Amino acid sequence: MLPAMGVDATAGPGSPVAFPGPAEYDLAMGLALEEARRALPHGDVPVGAVAMVGGRVVASRHNERELTGDPTAHAEILALGDAAAALGAWRLSGVTLVVTLEPCPMCAGALVAARVGAVVFGATDPKAGACGSLYNLCADPRLNHEVAVTAGVRADEAAALLTGFFRERRRGA
């Protein structure tokens, strides 16, 4: 089981860390879905992200663009910032980021820049996805780092949360 918070003290910058497997991905996606629902009260698109090191959660965030007025306040960017603060380093090679929606170009670029080890996502984003759908920044050999990508974890649940949000938004408009 994944603890709610905590840092693996043995996993410092450059330390080899075993990435979690499918069972942990499923549990972590459940946490990311819970985090995504926290965006609903303030009208943000319900996307949640959980950063893990060695199977332990070090950061968990949701979209806050509407809440803060910050166009960069995507769940992934916020979770990466919190993970870097928790780990005391910007190089996040031991981190697996689990996110409910395929990262956009900005977030995929941040994954590469932060040297994240792996990203796991739920729903694909055919209009803005940059981890395989529209672009594939995480696996571009021209860049200085590649991020391992696992797609489709609890995709139906993640897609249903987003579809419901946009359905309600259209009704209110």
Short mmCIF file of C-alpha atoms in Angstrom, two decimals:
data_model
loop_
_atom_site.label_atom_id
_atom_site.label_comp_id
_atom_site.label_asym_id
_atom_site.label_seq_id
_atom_site.Cartn_x
_atom_site.Cartn_y
_atom_site.Cartn_z
CA MET A 1 0.00 0.00 0.00
CA LEU A 2 1.18 3.51 -0.78
CA PRO A 3 1.65 5.88 2.15
CA ALA A 4 -0.05 9.26 1.82
CA MET A 5 3.22 11.18 2.11
CA GLY A 6 6.85 10.53 2.86
CA VAL A 7 10.26 10.59 1.27
CA ASP A 8 12.46 7.57 0.69
CA ALA A 9 15.58 8.85 2.42
CA THR A 10 17.75 6.33 0.57
CA ALA A 11 16.77 7.75 -2.83
CA GLY A 12 18.90 10.83 -3.29
CA PRO A 13 19.76 12.52 -6.57
CA GLY A 14 21.38 10.00 -8.88
CA SER A 15 20.48 7.04 -6.66
CA PRO A 16 19.04 4.03 -8.48
CA VAL A 17 15.38 3.63 -7.59
CA ALA A 18 13.15 0.73 -8.57
CA PHE A 19 10.07 2.08 -10.31
CA PRO A 20 6.77 0.73 -9.07
CA GLY A 21 4.84 -1.77 -11.16
CA PRO A 22 1.27 -2.17 -12.44
CA ALA A 23 -0.32 -2.87 -9.04
CA GLU A 24 1.22 0.28 -7.57
CA TYR A 25 0.25 2.26 -10.68
CA ASP A 26 -3.38 1.29 -10.16
CA LEU A 27 -3.30 2.37 -6.51
CA ALA A 28 -1.46 5.59 -7.32
CA MET A 29 -3.96 6.38 -10.08
CA GLY A 30 -6.70 6.03 -7.49
CA LEU A 31 -4.92 8.71 -5.44
CA ALA A 32 -4.52 10.89 -8.54
CA LEU A 33 -8.26 10.55 -9.30
CA GLU A 34 -9.07 11.60 -5.72
CA GLU A 35 -6.73 14.57 -6.12
CA ALA A 36 -8.36 15.49 -9.45
CA ARG A 37 -11.76 15.72 -7.77
CA ARG A 38 -10.33 18.42 -5.49
CA ALA A 39 -10.20 20.74 -8.53
CA LEU A 40 -13.98 20.67 -8.99
CA PRO A 41 -15.02 23.09 -6.20
CA HIS A 42 -12.94 25.88 -7.72
CA GLY A 43 -13.94 25.21 -11.33
CA ASP A 44 -10.66 23.80 -12.56
CA VAL A 45 -10.44 20.94 -15.03
CA PRO A 46 -10.22 17.83 -12.82
CA VAL A 47 -6.68 16.60 -13.42
CA GLY A 48 -4.67 15.13 -10.57
CA ALA A 49 -1.02 14.12 -10.31
CA VAL A 50 0.89 12.04 -7.77
CA ALA A 51 4.70 11.96 -7.65
CA MET A 52 6.23 8.76 -6.26
CA VAL A 53 9.73 7.64 -5.36
CA GLY A 54 10.25 3.95 -4.80
CA GLY A 55 6.49 3.43 -4.42
CA ARG A 56 6.09 6.20 -1.82
CA VAL A 57 4.07 9.34 -2.51
CA VAL A 58 6.14 12.53 -2.15
CA ALA A 59 3.72 15.02 -3.74
CA SER A 60 0.11 15.18 -4.86
CA ARG A 61 -1.57 18.11 -6.65
CA HIS A 62 -4.49 19.05 -8.89
CA ASN A 63 -5.07 21.76 -11.49
CA GLU A 64 -5.28 25.27 -10.01
CA ARG A 65 -5.37 27.55 -13.07
CA GLU A 66 -8.82 28.96 -12.30
CA LEU A 67 -8.09 29.13 -8.56
CA THR A 68 -4.81 31.02 -8.91
CA GLY A 69 -5.12 32.72 -12.29
CA ASP A 70 -1.78 31.12 -13.20
CA PRO A 71 -1.75 29.59 -16.70
CA THR A 72 1.07 27.22 -15.67
CA ALA A 73 -0.75 25.79 -12.62
CA HIS A 74 -1.26 22.36 -14.14
CA ALA A 75 -1.33 19.41 -11.74
CA GLU A 76 1.91 18.01 -13.17
CA ILE A 77 3.87 21.26 -12.84
CA LEU A 78 2.67 21.79 -9.26
CA ALA A 79 3.43 18.17 -8.27
CA LEU A 80 6.92 18.37 -9.79
CA GLY A 81 7.64 21.55 -7.83
CA ASP A 82 6.45 19.96 -4.60
CA ALA A 83 8.44 16.78 -5.31
CA ALA A 84 11.61 18.81 -5.93
CA ALA A 85 11.07 20.66 -2.65
CA ALA A 86 10.43 17.41 -0.75
CA LEU A 87 13.50 15.72 -2.23
CA GLY A 88 15.76 18.78 -2.13
CA ALA A 89 16.76 18.47 -5.77
CA TRP A 90 15.48 19.49 -9.19
CA ARG A 91 16.73 16.31 -10.87
CA LEU A 92 13.84 13.92 -10.36
CA SER A 93 15.27 10.79 -12.01
CA GLY A 94 13.84 8.55 -9.29
CA VAL A 95 10.34 9.98 -9.60
CA THR A 96 7.36 8.36 -11.28
CA LEU A 97 4.60 10.87 -11.98
CA VAL A 98 1.11 9.38 -12.12
CA VAL A 99 -1.41 11.72 -13.74
CA THR A 100 -5.05 11.31 -14.74
CA LEU A 101 -4.69 12.94 -18.19
CA GLU A 102 -1.90 12.67 -20.75
CA PRO A 103 0.47 15.60 -20.18
CA CYS A 104 0.34 18.60 -22.54
CA PRO A 105 3.48 19.94 -24.27
CA MET A 106 4.29 22.27 -21.34
CA CYS A 107 4.03 19.47 -18.79
CA ALA A 108 5.83 16.90 -20.95
CA GLY A 109 8.61 19.44 -21.42
CA ALA A 110 8.81 19.88 -17.66
CA LEU A 111 9.05 16.09 -17.23
CA VAL A 112 12.02 16.04 -19.60
CA ALA A 113 13.65 19.12 -18.04
CA ALA A 114 13.31 17.66 -14.54
CA ARG A 115 14.77 14.33 -15.72
CA VAL A 116 11.70 12.45 -14.40
CA GLY A 117 12.18 8.70 -14.66
CA ALA A 118 8.66 7.70 -15.68
CA VAL A 119 5.18 9.06 -16.30
CA VAL A 120 2.00 7.01 -16.00
CA PHE A 121 -1.26 8.48 -17.27
CA GLY A 122 -4.90 7.53 -17.52
CA ALA A 123 -6.88 9.21 -20.30
CA THR A 124 -5.27 10.12 -23.60
CA ASP A 125 -5.61 13.67 -24.90
CA PRO A 126 -5.89 13.63 -28.71
CA LYS A 127 -6.02 17.47 -28.88
CA ALA A 128 -3.06 18.34 -26.64
CA GLY A 129 -1.35 15.12 -25.51
CA ALA A 130 2.42 15.21 -25.73
CA CYS A 131 3.25 11.71 -24.47
CA GLY A 132 2.15 9.78 -27.53
CA SER A 133 -1.19 11.10 -28.81
CA LEU A 134 -0.36 14.33 -30.64
CA TYR A 135 3.35 14.63 -29.86
CA ASN A 136 5.79 12.36 -28.07
CA LEU A 137 8.18 14.68 -26.25
CA CYS A 138 9.00 12.05 -23.63
CA ALA A 139 10.50 9.72 -26.22
CA ASP A 140 12.18 12.19 -28.55
CA PRO A 141 15.81 11.11 -28.97
CA ARG A 142 16.77 14.65 -30.03
CA LEU A 143 16.19 15.85 -26.46
CA ASN A 144 18.67 15.42 -23.60
CA HIS A 145 16.45 13.01 -21.64
CA GLU A 146 13.74 10.45 -22.32
CA VAL A 147 10.93 9.61 -19.91
CA ALA A 148 9.44 6.11 -19.78
CA VAL A 149 5.70 6.31 -20.54
CA THR A 150 2.89 4.00 -19.42
CA ALA A 151 -0.50 4.94 -20.86
CA GLY A 152 -4.08 3.90 -20.13
CA VAL A 153 -4.04 3.12 -16.40
CA ARG A 154 -7.68 3.41 -15.24
CA ALA A 155 -8.29 5.38 -18.44
CA ASP A 156 -12.07 4.90 -18.40
CA GLU A 157 -12.38 6.40 -14.91
CA ALA A 158 -10.13 9.32 -15.76
CA ALA A 159 -11.98 10.00 -19.03
CA ALA A 160 -15.38 9.78 -17.30
CA LEU A 161 -14.33 12.39 -14.73
CA LEU A 162 -13.26 14.79 -17.49
CA THR A 163 -16.31 14.10 -19.68
CA GLY A 164 -18.64 14.74 -16.74
CA PHE A 165 -16.88 18.01 -15.93
CA PHE A 166 -17.18 19.34 -19.47
CA ARG A 167 -20.78 18.13 -19.80
CA GLU A 168 -21.71 20.13 -16.68
CA ARG A 169 -19.76 23.14 -17.89
CA ARG A 170 -21.66 23.15 -21.21
CA ARG A 171 -24.99 22.92 -19.35
CA GLY A 172 -24.07 25.93 -17.24
CA ALA A 173 -22.91 28.04 -20.18
#
